[in-house]
Amino acid sequence: MNVDKYVQKKIVKYIEKDHYGKLKRFLKEEEIKVDEIITKRGEKMLHLAAKEGASDCLEYLLDKGANAKLVDKKGNLPLHRALEYVIDEYSRDNERDLVNSLLTYSSGLMNVRNTKGFTPKELILNLEKVKSKKIGNSVQNCTSFANFEKQKERTEDDEWRDKLAEECDYEYETNLGKFEDAQNYVGESAETYDDWADRIYKAFASSRKRKYPQTEEKPKKLKSLKPDIDLEQAAKNYQLLKDNKVKLKQKRMCDKLFNSDEIITENDIPFENFEATKILDILLGDVAGGNAEDVKKTIREAIRRWHPDKFKQKLGERICEKDSELVMEKVKHISQALTN
């Protein structure tokens, strides 16, 4: 183990509670690398985050360059740990934030086998079974699975035969008393109800074949259980998810800044080190795809709101005195980015 017990205890605590902000500060203060071994089992921080379902810590560690291809003493990749957690605690969010994130960094590792004898590919197949089972539970509330399969196997011909049998039974019950004497009559062309039903059905089936000629069915291909994973698309989805989280965080900071009565410090000013295009993209939000007048109106409001004089006039009383210069410097940067 490369770190002392105090450091280990702190890191494990922050990851278990998914406090990525505290983890980030602690690693920076103690100058600890993200791939240090944290436990006696040879687990790195990425293994712990995957095992505990700590999605925010996992995302932070991946962003800081944590190696997703390292194994612990039991041969587990972080992907093994994430899949085991999601199988036990399945939700779409867990699958997206833990499994999909790690798949992007685990190319070529689908057949790595741990000491339990499982590969990521086999665990993914187990995960698919868990998903299918959850979906299947809603069907079982209405009808049993066995009856559902049996019903599915019935052909159209079987349904027509049942309908004809019902009609025969009805005809028999209705007319039996009316033609009692006729039951003793046996002629050359006497037919039982079964013969009668079969003859009518054959005539009906023959007319249907002429009207709807059957085409030769091609043998169906067996559906592969192998999950169709597009790593390139998974990487794009992960990047899109990251961008959306950044946008949401900056919007919340803006709302807190302009719509609360709290003291403003330098850390409360959004868009730190953002380019002008990204700032504008976040500020425009939903109106970005609207008509030109709405977009122009939103831009004008943003320029007026972030103008240093207007900002200080409206929010000056709330600015922390010791951070005043730093706050106004950041506001000036945002204003210049918008106007330039």
mmCIF file of N, CA, C and O in Angstrom, residues 4 15 26 28 41 57 76 85 105 117 121 148 162 165-166 174 191 205 227 240 246 265 270 276 297 318 321:
data_model
loop_
_atom_site.group_PDB
_atom_site.id
_atom_site.type_symbol
_atom_site.label_atom_id
_atom_site.label_comp_id
_atom_site.label_asym_id
_atom_site.label_seq_id
_atom_site.Cartn_x
_atom_site.Cartn_y
_atom_site.Cartn_z
ATOM 1 N N ASP A 4 -0.294 6.191 3.729
ATOM 2 C CA ASP A 4 -0.460 5.820 5.129
ATOM 3 C C ASP A 4 -1.943 5.675 5.492
ATOM 4 O O ASP A 4 -2.829 6.002 4.700
ATOM 5 N N ILE A 15 -14.778 8.899 -1.037
ATOM 6 C CA ILE A 15 -15.305 8.140 -2.183
ATOM 7 C C ILE A 15 -16.603 7.434 -1.813
ATOM 8 O O ILE A 15 -17.565 7.428 -2.600
ATOM 9 N N PHE A 26 -8.348 17.346 -1.212
ATOM 10 C CA PHE A 26 -7.443 16.534 -0.388
ATOM 11 C C PHE A 26 -6.277 16.001 -1.217
ATOM 12 O O PHE A 26 -5.115 16.037 -0.774
ATOM 13 N N LYS A 28 -5.039 17.264 -3.879
ATOM 14 C CA LYS A 28 -4.176 18.380 -4.257
ATOM 15 C C LYS A 28 -3.297 18.815 -3.086
ATOM 16 O O LYS A 28 -2.084 19.039 -3.242
ATOM 17 N N ARG A 41 -5.897 -4.718 -0.730
ATOM 18 C CA ARG A 41 -6.316 -5.590 -1.848
ATOM 19 C C ARG A 41 -5.810 -5.076 -3.187
ATOM 20 O O ARG A 41 -6.173 -5.604 -4.232
ATOM 21 N N CYS A 57 -17.183 11.002 -8.217
ATOM 22 C CA CYS A 57 -15.761 10.746 -7.981
ATOM 23 C C CYS A 57 -15.143 10.005 -9.168
ATOM 24 O O CYS A 57 -14.012 10.288 -9.571
ATOM 25 N N ASN A 76 -9.342 -7.673 -10.823
ATOM 26 C CA ASN A 76 -10.490 -6.851 -11.207
ATOM 27 C C ASN A 76 -10.055 -5.545 -11.848
ATOM 28 O O ASN A 76 -9.241 -4.804 -11.277
ATOM 29 N N TYR A 85 -21.531 -3.750 -9.388
ATOM 30 C CA TYR A 85 -22.385 -2.824 -8.630
ATOM 31 C C TYR A 85 -23.718 -2.597 -9.352
ATOM 32 O O TYR A 85 -24.787 -2.640 -8.739
ATOM 33 N N TYR A 105 -12.966 3.935 -21.723
ATOM 34 C CA TYR A 105 -11.541 3.833 -21.407
ATOM 35 C C TYR A 105 -11.065 2.377 -21.322
ATOM 36 O O TYR A 105 -9.937 2.135 -20.903
ATOM 37 N N GLY A 117 -13.300 -15.707 -12.137
ATOM 38 C CA GLY A 117 -13.559 -16.390 -13.403
ATOM 39 C C GLY A 117 -14.449 -15.629 -14.358
ATOM 40 O O GLY A 117 -14.943 -16.197 -15.333
ATOM 41 N N LYS A 121 -17.068 -8.915 -20.550
ATOM 42 C CA LYS A 121 -18.059 -9.291 -21.559
ATOM 43 C C LYS A 121 -19.146 -10.181 -20.936
ATOM 44 O O LYS A 121 -20.339 -9.976 -21.180
ATOM 45 N N PHE A 148 -48.038 -16.687 -21.969
ATOM 46 C CA PHE A 148 -47.700 -15.710 -23.010
ATOM 47 C C PHE A 148 -46.982 -16.392 -24.168
ATOM 48 O O PHE A 148 -47.269 -16.165 -25.343
ATOM 49 N N ASP A 162 -60.736 -22.973 -33.715
ATOM 50 C CA ASP A 162 -61.442 -22.781 -32.450
ATOM 51 C C ASP A 162 -62.777 -22.076 -32.666
ATOM 52 O O ASP A 162 -63.798 -22.407 -32.052
ATOM 53 N N ALA A 165 -65.277 -24.473 -34.123
ATOM 54 C CA ALA A 165 -65.740 -25.423 -33.121
ATOM 55 C C ALA A 165 -66.802 -24.791 -32.215
ATOM 56 O O ALA A 165 -67.800 -25.425 -31.858
ATOM 57 N N GLU A 166 -66.601 -23.527 -31.865
ATOM 58 C CA GLU A 166 -67.574 -22.816 -31.038
ATOM 59 C C GLU A 166 -68.913 -22.689 -31.767
ATOM 60 O O GLU A 166 -69.992 -22.863 -31.168
ATOM 61 N N THR A 174 -78.510 -25.409 -30.022
ATOM 62 C CA THR A 174 -79.712 -24.674 -30.426
ATOM 63 C C THR A 174 -80.709 -25.579 -31.134
ATOM 64 O O THR A 174 -81.932 -25.502 -30.919
ATOM 65 N N GLU A 191 -73.153 -36.817 -42.266
ATOM 66 C CA GLU A 191 -71.934 -36.191 -41.744
ATOM 67 C C GLU A 191 -72.064 -35.950 -40.255
ATOM 68 O O GLU A 191 -73.132 -35.588 -39.775
ATOM 69 N N ALA A 205 -60.097 -22.505 -45.884
ATOM 70 C CA ALA A 205 -58.642 -22.407 -45.979
ATOM 71 C C ALA A 205 -58.198 -22.340 -47.426
ATOM 72 O O ALA A 205 -57.276 -21.606 -47.784
ATOM 73 N N PRO A 227 -23.654 -8.037 -26.677
ATOM 74 C CA PRO A 227 -24.121 -6.634 -26.680
ATOM 75 C C PRO A 227 -23.436 -5.827 -27.776
ATOM 76 O O PRO A 227 -22.238 -5.960 -28.009
ATOM 77 N N LEU A 240 -20.814 14.412 -24.165
ATOM 78 C CA LEU A 240 -22.040 15.206 -24.148
ATOM 79 C C LEU A 240 -22.587 15.320 -22.730
ATOM 80 O O LEU A 240 -23.039 16.391 -22.304
ATOM 81 N N VAL A 246 -21.570 20.575 -17.003
ATOM 82 C CA VAL A 246 -20.885 21.863 -16.866
ATOM 83 C C VAL A 246 -21.869 23.004 -17.064
ATOM 84 O O VAL A 246 -21.897 23.971 -16.293
ATOM 85 N N THR A 265 -18.583 35.947 -3.183
ATOM 86 C CA THR A 265 -17.121 35.838 -3.134
ATOM 87 C C THR A 265 -16.605 35.547 -4.542
ATOM 88 O O THR A 265 -17.396 35.326 -5.474
ATOM 89 N N PRO A 270 -19.351 32.659 -12.050
ATOM 90 C CA PRO A 270 -19.242 31.535 -12.996
ATOM 91 C C PRO A 270 -18.297 31.845 -14.165
ATOM 92 O O PRO A 270 -17.704 32.909 -14.229
ATOM 93 N N ALA A 276 -15.465 32.931 -24.995
ATOM 94 C CA ALA A 276 -16.671 33.741 -25.227
ATOM 95 C C ALA A 276 -17.805 32.915 -25.827
ATOM 96 O O ALA A 276 -18.964 33.038 -25.424
ATOM 97 N N LYS A 297 -32.365 39.702 -28.103
ATOM 98 C CA LYS A 297 -32.856 40.243 -26.834
ATOM 99 C C LYS A 297 -32.098 39.628 -25.657
ATOM 100 O O LYS A 297 -31.692 40.343 -24.717
ATOM 101 N N ARG A 318 -23.637 43.231 -1.790
ATOM 102 C CA ARG A 318 -23.476 41.820 -1.416
ATOM 103 C C ARG A 318 -22.054 41.302 -1.629
ATOM 104 O O ARG A 318 -21.726 40.193 -1.218
ATOM 105 N N GLU A 321 -16.015 42.210 0.945
ATOM 106 C CA GLU A 321 -15.073 43.332 0.817
ATOM 107 C C GLU A 321 -13.669 42.865 0.435
ATOM 108 O O GLU A 321 -13.029 43.452 -0.436
#
